[in-house]
Coordinates of C-alpha atoms in Angstrom, one line a residue:
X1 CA 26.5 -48.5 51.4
X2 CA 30.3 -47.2 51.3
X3 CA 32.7 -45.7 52.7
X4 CA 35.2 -43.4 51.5
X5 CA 38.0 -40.6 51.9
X6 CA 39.6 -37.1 49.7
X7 CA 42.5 -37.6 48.7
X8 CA 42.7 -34.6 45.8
X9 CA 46.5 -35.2 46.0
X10 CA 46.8 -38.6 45.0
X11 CA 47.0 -37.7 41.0
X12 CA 48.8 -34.7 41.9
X13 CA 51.9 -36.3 43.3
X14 CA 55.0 -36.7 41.3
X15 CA 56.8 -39.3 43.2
X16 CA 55.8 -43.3 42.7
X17 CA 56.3 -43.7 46.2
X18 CA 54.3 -41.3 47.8
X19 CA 51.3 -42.9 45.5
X20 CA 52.4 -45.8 46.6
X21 CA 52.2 -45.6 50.4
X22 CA 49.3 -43.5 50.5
X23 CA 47.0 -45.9 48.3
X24 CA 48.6 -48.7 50.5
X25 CA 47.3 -47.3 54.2
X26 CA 43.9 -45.9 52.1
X27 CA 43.1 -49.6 51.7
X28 CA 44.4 -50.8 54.9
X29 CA 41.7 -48.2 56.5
X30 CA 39.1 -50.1 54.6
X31 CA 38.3 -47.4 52.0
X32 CA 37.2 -48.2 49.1
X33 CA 36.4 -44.9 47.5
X34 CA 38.5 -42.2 46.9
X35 CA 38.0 -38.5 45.4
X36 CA 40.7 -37.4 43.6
X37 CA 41.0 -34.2 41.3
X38 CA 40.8 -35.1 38.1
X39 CA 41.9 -31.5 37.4
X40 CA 44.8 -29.6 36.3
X41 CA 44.6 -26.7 34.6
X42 CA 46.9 -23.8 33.9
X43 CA 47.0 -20.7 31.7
X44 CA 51.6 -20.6 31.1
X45 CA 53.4 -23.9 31.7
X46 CA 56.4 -22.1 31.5
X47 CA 56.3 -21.0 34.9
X48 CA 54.5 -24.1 36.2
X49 CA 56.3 -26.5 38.6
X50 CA 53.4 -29.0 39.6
X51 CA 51.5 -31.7 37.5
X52 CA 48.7 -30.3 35.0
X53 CA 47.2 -32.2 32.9
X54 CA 46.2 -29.7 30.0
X55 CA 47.3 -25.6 29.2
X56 CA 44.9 -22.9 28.1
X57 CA 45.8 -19.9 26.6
X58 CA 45.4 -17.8 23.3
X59 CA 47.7 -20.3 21.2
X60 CA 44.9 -23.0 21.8
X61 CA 44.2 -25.9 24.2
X62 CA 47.0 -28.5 24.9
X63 CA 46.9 -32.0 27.1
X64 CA 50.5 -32.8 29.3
X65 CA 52.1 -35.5 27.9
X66 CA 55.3 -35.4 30.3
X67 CA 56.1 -38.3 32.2
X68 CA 56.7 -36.6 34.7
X69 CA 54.1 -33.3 35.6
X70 CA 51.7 -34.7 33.3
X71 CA 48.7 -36.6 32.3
X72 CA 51.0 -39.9 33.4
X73 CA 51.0 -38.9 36.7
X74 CA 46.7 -39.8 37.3
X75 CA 47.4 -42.8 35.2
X76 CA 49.8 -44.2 38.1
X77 CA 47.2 -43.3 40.3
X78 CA 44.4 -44.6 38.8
X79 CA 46.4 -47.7 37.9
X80 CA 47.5 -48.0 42.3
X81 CA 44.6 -47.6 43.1
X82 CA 43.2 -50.2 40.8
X83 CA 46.2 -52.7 42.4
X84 CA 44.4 -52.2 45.6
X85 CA 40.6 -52.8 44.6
X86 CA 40.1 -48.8 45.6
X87 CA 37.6 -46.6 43.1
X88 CA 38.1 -43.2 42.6
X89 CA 35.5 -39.8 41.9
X90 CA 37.4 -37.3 39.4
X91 CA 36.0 -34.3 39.6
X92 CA 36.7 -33.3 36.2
X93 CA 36.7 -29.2 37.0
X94 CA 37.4 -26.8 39.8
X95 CA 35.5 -23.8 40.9
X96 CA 38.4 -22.6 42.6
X97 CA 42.0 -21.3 41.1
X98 CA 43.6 -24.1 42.6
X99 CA 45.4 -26.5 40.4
X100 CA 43.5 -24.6 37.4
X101 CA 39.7 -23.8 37.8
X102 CA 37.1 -21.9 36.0
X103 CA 39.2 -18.9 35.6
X104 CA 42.0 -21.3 33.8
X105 CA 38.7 -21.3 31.4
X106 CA 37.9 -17.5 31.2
X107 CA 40.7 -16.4 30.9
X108 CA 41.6 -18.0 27.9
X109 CA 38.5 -17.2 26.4
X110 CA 37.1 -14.0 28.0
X111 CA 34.4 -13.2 30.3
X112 CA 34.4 -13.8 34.3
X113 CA 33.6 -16.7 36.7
X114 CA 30.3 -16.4 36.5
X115 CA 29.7 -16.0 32.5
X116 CA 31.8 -19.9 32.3
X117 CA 28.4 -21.9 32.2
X118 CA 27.1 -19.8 29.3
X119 CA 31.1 -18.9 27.7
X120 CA 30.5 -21.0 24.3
X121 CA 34.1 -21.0 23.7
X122 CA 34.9 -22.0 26.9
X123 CA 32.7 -24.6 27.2
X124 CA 33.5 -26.5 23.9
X125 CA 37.0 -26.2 25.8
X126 CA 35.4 -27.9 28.5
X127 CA 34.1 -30.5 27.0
X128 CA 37.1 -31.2 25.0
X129 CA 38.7 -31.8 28.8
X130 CA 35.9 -33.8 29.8
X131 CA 36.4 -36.0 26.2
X132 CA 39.9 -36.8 26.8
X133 CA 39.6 -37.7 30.4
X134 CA 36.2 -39.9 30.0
X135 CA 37.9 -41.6 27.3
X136 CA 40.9 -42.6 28.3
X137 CA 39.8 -43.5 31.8
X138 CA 36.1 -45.2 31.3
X139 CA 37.3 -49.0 30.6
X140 CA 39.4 -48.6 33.8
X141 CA 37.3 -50.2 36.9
X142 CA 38.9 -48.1 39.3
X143 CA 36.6 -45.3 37.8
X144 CA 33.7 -45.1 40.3
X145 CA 31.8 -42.0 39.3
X146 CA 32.5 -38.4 36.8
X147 CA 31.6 -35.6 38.5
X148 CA 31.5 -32.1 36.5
X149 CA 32.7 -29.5 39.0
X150 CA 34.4 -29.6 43.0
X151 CA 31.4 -27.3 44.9
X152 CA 30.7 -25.4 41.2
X153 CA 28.9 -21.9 42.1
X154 CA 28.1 -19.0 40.5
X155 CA 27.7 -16.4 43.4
X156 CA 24.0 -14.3 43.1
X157 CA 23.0 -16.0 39.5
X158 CA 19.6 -17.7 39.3
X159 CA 20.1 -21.4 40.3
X160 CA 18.6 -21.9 36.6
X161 CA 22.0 -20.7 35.4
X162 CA 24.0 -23.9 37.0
X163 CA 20.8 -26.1 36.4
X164 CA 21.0 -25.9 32.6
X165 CA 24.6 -26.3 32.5
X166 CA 24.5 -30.0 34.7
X167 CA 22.1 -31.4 32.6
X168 CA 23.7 -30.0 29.3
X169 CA 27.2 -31.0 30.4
X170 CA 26.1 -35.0 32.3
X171 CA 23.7 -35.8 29.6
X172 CA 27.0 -34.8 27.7
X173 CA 29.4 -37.0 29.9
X174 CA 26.4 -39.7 29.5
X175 CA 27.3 -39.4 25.5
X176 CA 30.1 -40.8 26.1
X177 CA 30.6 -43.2 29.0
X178 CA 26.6 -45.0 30.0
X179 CA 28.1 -46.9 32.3
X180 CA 29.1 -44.9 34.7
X181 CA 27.9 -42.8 37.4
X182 CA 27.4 -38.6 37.2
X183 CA 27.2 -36.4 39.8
X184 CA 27.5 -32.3 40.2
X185 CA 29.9 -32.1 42.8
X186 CA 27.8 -29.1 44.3
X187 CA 27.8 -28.4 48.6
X188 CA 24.3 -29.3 48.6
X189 CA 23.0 -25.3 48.8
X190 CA 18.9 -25.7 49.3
X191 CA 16.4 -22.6 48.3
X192 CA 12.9 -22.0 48.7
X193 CA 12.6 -25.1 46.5
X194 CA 12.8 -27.1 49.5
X195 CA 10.9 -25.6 52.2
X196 CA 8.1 -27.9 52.0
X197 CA 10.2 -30.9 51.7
X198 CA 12.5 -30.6 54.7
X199 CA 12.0 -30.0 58.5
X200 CA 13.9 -26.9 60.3
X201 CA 14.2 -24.9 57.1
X202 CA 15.3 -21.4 57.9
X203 CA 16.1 -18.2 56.2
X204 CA 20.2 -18.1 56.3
X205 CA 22.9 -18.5 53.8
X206 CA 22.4 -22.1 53.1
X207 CA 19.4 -21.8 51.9
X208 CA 19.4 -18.6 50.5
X209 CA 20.3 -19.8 46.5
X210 CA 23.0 -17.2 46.7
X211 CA 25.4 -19.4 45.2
X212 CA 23.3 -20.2 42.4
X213 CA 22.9 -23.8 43.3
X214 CA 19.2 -25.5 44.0
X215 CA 20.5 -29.1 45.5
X216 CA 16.8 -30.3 44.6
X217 CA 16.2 -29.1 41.4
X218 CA 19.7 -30.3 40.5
X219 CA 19.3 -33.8 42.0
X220 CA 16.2 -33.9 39.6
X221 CA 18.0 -34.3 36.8
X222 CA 18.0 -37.6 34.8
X223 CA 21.5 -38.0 34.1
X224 CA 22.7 -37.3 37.6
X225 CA 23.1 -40.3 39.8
X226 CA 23.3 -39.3 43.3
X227 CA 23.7 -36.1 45.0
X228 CA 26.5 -34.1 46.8
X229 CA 26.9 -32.6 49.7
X230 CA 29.8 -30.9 51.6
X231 CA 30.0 -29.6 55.6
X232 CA 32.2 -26.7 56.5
X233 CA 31.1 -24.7 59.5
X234 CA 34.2 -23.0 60.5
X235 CA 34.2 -21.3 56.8
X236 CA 29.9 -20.7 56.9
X237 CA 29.3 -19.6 59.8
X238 CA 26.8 -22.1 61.8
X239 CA 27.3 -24.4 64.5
X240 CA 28.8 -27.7 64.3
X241 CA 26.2 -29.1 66.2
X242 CA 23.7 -27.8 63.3
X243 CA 25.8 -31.3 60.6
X244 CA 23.3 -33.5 61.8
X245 CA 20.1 -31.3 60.7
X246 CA 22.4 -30.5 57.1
X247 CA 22.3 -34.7 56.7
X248 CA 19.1 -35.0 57.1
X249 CA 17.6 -32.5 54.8
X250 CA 19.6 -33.7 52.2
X251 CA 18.9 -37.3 53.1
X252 CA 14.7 -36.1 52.8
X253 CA 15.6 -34.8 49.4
X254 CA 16.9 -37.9 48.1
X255 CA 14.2 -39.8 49.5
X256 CA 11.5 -38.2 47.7
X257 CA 13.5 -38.2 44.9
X258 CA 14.5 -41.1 45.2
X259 CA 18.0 -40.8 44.7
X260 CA 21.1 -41.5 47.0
X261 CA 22.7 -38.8 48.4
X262 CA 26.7 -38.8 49.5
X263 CA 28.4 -36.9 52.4
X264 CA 31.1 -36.1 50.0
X265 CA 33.3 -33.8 52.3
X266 CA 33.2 -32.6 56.1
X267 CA 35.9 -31.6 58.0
X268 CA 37.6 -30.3 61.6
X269 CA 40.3 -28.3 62.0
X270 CA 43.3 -29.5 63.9
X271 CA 43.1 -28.4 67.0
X272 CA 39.6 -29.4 67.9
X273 CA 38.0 -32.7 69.1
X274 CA 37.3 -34.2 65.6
X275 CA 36.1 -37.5 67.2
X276 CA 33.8 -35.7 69.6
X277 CA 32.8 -33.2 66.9
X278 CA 32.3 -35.4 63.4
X279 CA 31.3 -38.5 65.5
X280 CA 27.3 -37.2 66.0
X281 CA 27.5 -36.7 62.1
X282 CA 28.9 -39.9 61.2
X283 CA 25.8 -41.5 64.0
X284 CA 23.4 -39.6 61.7
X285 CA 24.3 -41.1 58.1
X286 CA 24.8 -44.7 59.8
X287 CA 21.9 -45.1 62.4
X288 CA 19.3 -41.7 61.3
X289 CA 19.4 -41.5 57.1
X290 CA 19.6 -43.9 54.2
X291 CA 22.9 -41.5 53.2
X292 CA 24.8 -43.7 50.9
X293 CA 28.4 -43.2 52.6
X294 CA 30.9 -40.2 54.0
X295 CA 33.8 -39.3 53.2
X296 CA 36.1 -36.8 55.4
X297 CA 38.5 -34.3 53.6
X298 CA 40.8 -35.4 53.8
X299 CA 42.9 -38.2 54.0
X300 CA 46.6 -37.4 55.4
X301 CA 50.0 -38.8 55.6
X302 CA 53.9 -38.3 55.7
X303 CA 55.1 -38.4 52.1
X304 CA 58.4 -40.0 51.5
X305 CA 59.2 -36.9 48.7
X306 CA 58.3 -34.9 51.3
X307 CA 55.3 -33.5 49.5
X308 CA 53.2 -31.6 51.5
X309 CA 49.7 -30.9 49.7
X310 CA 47.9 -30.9 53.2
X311 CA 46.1 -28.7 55.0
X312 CA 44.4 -28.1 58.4
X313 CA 41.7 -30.5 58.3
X314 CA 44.0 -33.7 57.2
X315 CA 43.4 -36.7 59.3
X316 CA 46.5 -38.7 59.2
X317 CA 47.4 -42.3 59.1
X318 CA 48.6 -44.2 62.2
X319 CA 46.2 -41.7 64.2
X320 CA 43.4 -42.2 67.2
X321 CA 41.2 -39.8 65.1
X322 CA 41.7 -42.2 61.9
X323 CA 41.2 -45.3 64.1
X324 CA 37.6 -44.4 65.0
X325 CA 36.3 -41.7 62.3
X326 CA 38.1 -44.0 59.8
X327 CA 38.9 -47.4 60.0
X328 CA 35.5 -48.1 63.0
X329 CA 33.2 -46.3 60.7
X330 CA 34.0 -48.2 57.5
X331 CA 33.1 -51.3 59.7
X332 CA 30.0 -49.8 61.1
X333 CA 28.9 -48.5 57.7
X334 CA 29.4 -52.2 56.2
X335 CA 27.2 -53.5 58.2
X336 CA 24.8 -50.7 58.2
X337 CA 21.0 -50.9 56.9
X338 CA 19.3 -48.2 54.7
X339 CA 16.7 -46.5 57.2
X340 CA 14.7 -44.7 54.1
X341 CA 13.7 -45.8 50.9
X342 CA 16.3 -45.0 48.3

């Protein structure tokens, strides 16, 4: 069991400091895993002002050497981290534009969002990204897991579409670095697949396969590890109160897979009770599930630089909120026991 926090930023940040501090009061919560973006992407570097670790355009595929906007900028972080005995996840893609996702891909090399898992030319650019990361980082032990894509979908496709594609691409990642973990990255979206495996299935947009992801038929897969899944109510439309059924389907899916499964991001908006919200879901992966660990999106604090790569669901340092959905649960979760078999 562990426990752990998002902190997409931490590679992101151009200031020694801010890395500093913020891996500092990461480990004085008692986490000890960390998601980070592993990303960085962009199509014209002549017009880009924050880190990126590689460009993609019609003169070819180039990795950021600067000292300061580039590649060196995750190996402080992964090096701080290290310091402090903290291992991180690098997502090693985006399905969003931010900081240089799939698009960064297509439009270099044609097609649309959707046609990336099957874009040959993007794809050999893909794995080109994922070669240069994986090797550079994969002696480091601050490297706790490669994951291929943060929540990868591919709105109305068959889930076959994104199922090919993780086995191709972490039987790839495999290729190159056995040693460590592999996971998807995915929000955990269940289909039909798993009506007979789960209690309180329903017929809403969770579990419709519209996003082209099957969380079971994707947790099959040999060279995955563990599985993912993410929470955001306020964004799809359920009740909060509904988390604690989320958990535990996923939980049943690992267990007769027999696979862990991570709570790799939930959140509250500011503004609401987080404690009295994310508490019952926290009281379901510690006391209810064999879930591995949690970790809330996302980790916040006050940047010396004055960096500000927040947003409303930050749960900052030196808080209440932190105290007890932070530091507390870390404690509880070290001592907690795995209710199923995983």
């Amino acid at each position: 069991m562990y426990q752990g926090t998002n902190a997409w930023w931490l590679g992101h940040l151009k200031s020694n400091q801010d890395v500093d501090l913020a891996v500092d009061q990461i480990a004085a919560t008692g986490y000890k895993v960390v998601r980070a973006w592993g990303f960085g992407t962009t199509n014209d570097e002549s017009n880009e002002y924050d880190v990126y670790y590689q460009v993609l355009n019609s003169s070819g595929q180039y990795f950021n050497y600067n000292p300061t906007n580039g590649i060196a900028r995750l190996d402080y972080a992964i090096a701080a981290a290290q310091k402090k005995g903290i291992q991180l996840i690098l997502p090693l893609l985006n399905n969003f534009d931010d900081l240089g996702g799939i698009n960064t891909y297509t439009n270099a090399y044609g097609g649309d969002h959707n046609s990336f898992y099957t874009n040959t030319r993007a794809q050999t650019a893909y794995r080109n990204y994922i070669r240069f990361i994986v090797n550079r980082y994969k002696s480091s032990p601050a490297i706790f897991s490669w994951e291929l894509c943060n929540e990868p979908r591919c709105s109305g496709c068959s889930s076959s579409i994104i199922t090919k594609w993780a086995s191709d691409t972490s039987a790839y990642i495999k290729s190159l670095d056995p040693n460590h973990m592999v996971s998807l990255g995915d929000e955990g979206w269940l289909t039909s697949t798993s009506a007979s495996t789960v209690q309180n299935y329903e017929q809403s947009y969770a579990y419709t396969g519209y996003e082209g992801v099957d969380f079971q038929k994707n947790l099959a897969i040999p060279t995955l590890d563990y599985g993912t899944v993410h929470m955001y109510f306020d964004q799809w439309g359920y009740n909060y109160s509904w988390g604690s059924t989320w958990i535990a389907q996923h939980n049943a899916i690992g267990k007769a897979l027999n696979k862990p499964v991570l709570l790799e991001e939930y959140a509250v908006p500011e503004g609401m009770d987080r404690i009295a919200t994310a508490g019952p879901w926290q009281d379901t992966v510690l006391r209810q599930t064999s879930v591995a660990g949690d970790m809330m999106w996302q980790f916040g604090t006050r940047f010396p630089s004055g960096a500000l790569p927040l947003d409303n669901y930050a749960v900052f340092w030196n808080t209440t909120e932190l105290a007890v959905l932070g530091a507390q649960h870390v404690r509880d979760m070290a001592a907690k026991r795995a209710v199923a078999t995983l």
